[in-house]
mmCIF file of C-alpha atoms in Angstrom:
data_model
loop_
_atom_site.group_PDB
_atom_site.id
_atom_site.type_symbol
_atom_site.label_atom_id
_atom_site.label_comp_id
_atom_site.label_asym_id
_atom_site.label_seq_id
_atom_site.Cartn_x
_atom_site.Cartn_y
_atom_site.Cartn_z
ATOM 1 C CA UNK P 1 276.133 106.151 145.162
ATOM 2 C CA UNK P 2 275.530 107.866 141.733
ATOM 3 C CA UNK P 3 279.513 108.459 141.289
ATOM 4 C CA UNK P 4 280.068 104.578 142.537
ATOM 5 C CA UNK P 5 277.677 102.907 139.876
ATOM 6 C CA UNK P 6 278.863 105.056 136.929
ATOM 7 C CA UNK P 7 282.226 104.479 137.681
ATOM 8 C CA UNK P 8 281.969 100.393 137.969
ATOM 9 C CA UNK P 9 279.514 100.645 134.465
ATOM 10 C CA UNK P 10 281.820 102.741 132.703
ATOM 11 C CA UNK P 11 284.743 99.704 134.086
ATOM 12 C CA UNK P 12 282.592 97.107 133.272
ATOM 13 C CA UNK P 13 281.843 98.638 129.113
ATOM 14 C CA UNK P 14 285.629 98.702 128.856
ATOM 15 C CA UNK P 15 285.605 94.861 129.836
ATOM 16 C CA UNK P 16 283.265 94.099 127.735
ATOM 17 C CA UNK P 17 285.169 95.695 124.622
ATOM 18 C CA UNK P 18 288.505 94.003 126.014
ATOM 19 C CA UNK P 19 286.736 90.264 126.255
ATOM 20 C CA UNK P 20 285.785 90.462 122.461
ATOM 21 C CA UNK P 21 289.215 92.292 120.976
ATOM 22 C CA UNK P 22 291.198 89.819 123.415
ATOM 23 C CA UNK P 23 289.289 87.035 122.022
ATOM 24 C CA UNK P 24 289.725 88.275 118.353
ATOM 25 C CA UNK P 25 293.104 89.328 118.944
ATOM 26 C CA UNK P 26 293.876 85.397 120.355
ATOM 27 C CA UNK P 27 291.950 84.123 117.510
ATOM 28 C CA UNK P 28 294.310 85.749 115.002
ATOM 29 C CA UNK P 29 297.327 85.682 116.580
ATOM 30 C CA UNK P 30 296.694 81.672 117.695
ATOM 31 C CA UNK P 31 294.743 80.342 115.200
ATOM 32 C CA UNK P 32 292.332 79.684 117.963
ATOM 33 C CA UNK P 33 290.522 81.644 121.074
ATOM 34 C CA UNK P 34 292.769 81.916 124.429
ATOM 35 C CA UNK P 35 289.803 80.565 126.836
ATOM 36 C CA UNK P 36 291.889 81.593 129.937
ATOM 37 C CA UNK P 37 291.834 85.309 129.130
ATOM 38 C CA UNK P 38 288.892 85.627 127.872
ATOM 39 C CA UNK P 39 286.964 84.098 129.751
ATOM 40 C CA UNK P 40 288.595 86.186 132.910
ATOM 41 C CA UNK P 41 288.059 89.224 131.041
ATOM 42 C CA UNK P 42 284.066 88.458 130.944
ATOM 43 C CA UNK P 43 283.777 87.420 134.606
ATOM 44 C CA UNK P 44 285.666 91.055 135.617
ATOM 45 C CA UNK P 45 282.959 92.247 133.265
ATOM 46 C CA UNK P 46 279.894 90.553 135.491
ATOM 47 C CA UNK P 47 281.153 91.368 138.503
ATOM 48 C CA UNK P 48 281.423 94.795 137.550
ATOM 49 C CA UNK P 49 277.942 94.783 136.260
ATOM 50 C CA UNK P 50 276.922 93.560 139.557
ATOM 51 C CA UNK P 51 278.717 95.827 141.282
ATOM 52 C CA UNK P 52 277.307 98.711 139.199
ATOM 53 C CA UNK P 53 273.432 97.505 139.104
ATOM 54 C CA UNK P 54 273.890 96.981 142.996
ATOM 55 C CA UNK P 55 274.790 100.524 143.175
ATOM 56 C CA UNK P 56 272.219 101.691 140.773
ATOM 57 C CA UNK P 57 269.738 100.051 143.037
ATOM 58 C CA UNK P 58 270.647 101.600 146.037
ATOM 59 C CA UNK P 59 271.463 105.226 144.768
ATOM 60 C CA UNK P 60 267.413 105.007 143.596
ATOM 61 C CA UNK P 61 266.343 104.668 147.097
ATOM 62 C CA UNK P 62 268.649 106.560 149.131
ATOM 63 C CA UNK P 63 268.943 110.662 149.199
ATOM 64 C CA UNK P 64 271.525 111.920 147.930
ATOM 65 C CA UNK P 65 274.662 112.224 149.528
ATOM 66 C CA UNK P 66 277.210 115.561 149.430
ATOM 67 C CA UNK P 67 279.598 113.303 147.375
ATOM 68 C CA UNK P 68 276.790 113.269 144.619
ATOM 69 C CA UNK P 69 276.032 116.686 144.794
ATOM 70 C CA UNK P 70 277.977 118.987 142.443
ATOM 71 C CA UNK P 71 276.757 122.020 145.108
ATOM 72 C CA UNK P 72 277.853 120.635 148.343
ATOM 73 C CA UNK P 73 280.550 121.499 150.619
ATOM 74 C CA UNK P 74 283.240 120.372 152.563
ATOM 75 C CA UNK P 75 280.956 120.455 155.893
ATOM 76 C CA UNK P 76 277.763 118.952 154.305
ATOM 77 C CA UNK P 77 279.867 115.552 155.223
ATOM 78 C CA UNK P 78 281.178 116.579 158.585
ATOM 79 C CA UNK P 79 279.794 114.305 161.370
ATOM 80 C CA UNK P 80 280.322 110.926 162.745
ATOM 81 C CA UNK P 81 281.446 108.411 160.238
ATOM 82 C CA UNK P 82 281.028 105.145 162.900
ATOM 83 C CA UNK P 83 283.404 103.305 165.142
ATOM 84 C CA UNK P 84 286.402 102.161 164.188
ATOM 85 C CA UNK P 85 288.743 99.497 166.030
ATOM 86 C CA UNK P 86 291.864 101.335 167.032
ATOM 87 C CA UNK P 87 293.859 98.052 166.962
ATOM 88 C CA UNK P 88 292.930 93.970 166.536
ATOM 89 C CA UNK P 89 294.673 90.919 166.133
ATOM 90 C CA UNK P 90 291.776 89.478 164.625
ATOM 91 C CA UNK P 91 292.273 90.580 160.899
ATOM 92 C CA UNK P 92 296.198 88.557 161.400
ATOM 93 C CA UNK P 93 294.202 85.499 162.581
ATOM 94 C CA UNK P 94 292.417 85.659 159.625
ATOM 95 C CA UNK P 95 294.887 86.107 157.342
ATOM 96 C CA UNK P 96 296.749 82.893 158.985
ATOM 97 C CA UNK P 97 293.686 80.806 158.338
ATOM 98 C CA UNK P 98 293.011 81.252 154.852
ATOM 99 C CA UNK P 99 296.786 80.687 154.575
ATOM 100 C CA UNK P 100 296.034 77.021 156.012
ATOM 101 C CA UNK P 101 292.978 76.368 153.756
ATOM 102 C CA UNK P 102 295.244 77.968 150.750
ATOM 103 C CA UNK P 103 298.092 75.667 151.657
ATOM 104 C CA UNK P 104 295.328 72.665 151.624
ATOM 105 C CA UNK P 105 294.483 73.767 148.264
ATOM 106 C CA UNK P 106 297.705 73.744 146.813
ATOM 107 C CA UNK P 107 298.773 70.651 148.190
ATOM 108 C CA UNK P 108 295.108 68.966 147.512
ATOM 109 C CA UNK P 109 294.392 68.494 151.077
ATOM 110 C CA UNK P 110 290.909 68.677 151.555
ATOM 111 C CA UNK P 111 291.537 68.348 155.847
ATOM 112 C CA UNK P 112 293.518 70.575 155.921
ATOM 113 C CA UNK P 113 291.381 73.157 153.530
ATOM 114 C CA UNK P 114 288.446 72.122 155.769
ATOM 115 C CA UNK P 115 290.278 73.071 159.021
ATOM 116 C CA UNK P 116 291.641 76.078 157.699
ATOM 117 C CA UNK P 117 287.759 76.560 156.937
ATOM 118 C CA UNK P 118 286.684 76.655 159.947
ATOM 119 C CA UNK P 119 289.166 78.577 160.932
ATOM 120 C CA UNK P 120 288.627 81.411 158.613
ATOM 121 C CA UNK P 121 284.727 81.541 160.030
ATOM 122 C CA UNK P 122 285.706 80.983 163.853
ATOM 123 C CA UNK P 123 288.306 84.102 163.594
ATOM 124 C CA UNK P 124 286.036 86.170 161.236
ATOM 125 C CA UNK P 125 283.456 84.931 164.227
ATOM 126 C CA UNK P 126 286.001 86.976 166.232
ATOM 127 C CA UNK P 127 286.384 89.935 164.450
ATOM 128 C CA UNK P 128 282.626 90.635 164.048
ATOM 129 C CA UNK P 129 281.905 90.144 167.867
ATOM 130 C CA UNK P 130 285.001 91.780 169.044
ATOM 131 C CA UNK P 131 283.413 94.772 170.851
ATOM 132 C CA UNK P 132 280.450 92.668 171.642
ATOM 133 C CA UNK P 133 280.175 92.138 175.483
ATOM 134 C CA UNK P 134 277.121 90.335 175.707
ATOM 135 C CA UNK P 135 275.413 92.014 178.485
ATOM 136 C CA UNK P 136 272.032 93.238 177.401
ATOM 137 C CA UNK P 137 269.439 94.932 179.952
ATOM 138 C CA UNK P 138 266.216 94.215 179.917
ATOM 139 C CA UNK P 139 263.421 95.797 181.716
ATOM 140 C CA UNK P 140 263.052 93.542 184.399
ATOM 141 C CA UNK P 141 266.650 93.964 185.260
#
């Protein structure tokens, strides 16, 4: 996590400086600030910073990993990584559901961004409990 948290602080600096020599560069160039622009350039710049302090938080409390460690080796990382679904139709369904609430948007209609809504929870729903069967033993059983 120490690499991760640098790396989004070190993005988030450079937004920073590009929010205020955007701004002065509009200002100059305009005869008045581009709000657009700017005031993109500051949001990438918190979410950044959150990214980064989240990463700062966690890299406190955790051990460090053989990414972090300038001595580690190839194998220090071997093992199992976790489970991985070898194919789903679930991330498509998805995909076609915030296509309906993004269609609703565009055309302002707030039924149809409300179904497409639901739609977006129901399938992601779906793709969380995929692999979920449902059949837990307990010790009476």
């Amino acid at each position: 996590m120490k690499t991760e948290w640098r790396l989004f602080l070190i993005i988030a600096g450079f937004l920073l400086f590009a929010t205020f020599v955007y701004g002065f560069w509009t200002e100059g160039q305009l005869g008045h600030v581009e709000w657009i622009g700017t005031v993109a350039l500051g949001l990438s710049f918190l979410l950044c910073t959150m990214c980064g302090g989240f990463f700062w938080f966690v890299s406190r409390r955790i051990d460090l990993r053989p990414e972090d460690r300038p001595d580690a080796e190839i194998s220090d990382g071997a093992g199992e990584i976790g489970f991985f679904s070898p194919g789903s139709y679930w991330p498509f369904g998805i995909a076609l559901a915030a296509t309906v609430a993004g269609l609703g948007l565009v055309f302002w209609q707030l039924w149809l961004v409300a179904v497409g809504m639901v739609a977006v929870i129901l399938t992601a729903c779906g793709l969380l409990f995929e692999y979920y069967t449902g059949t837990r033993r307990t010790a009476e059983h």
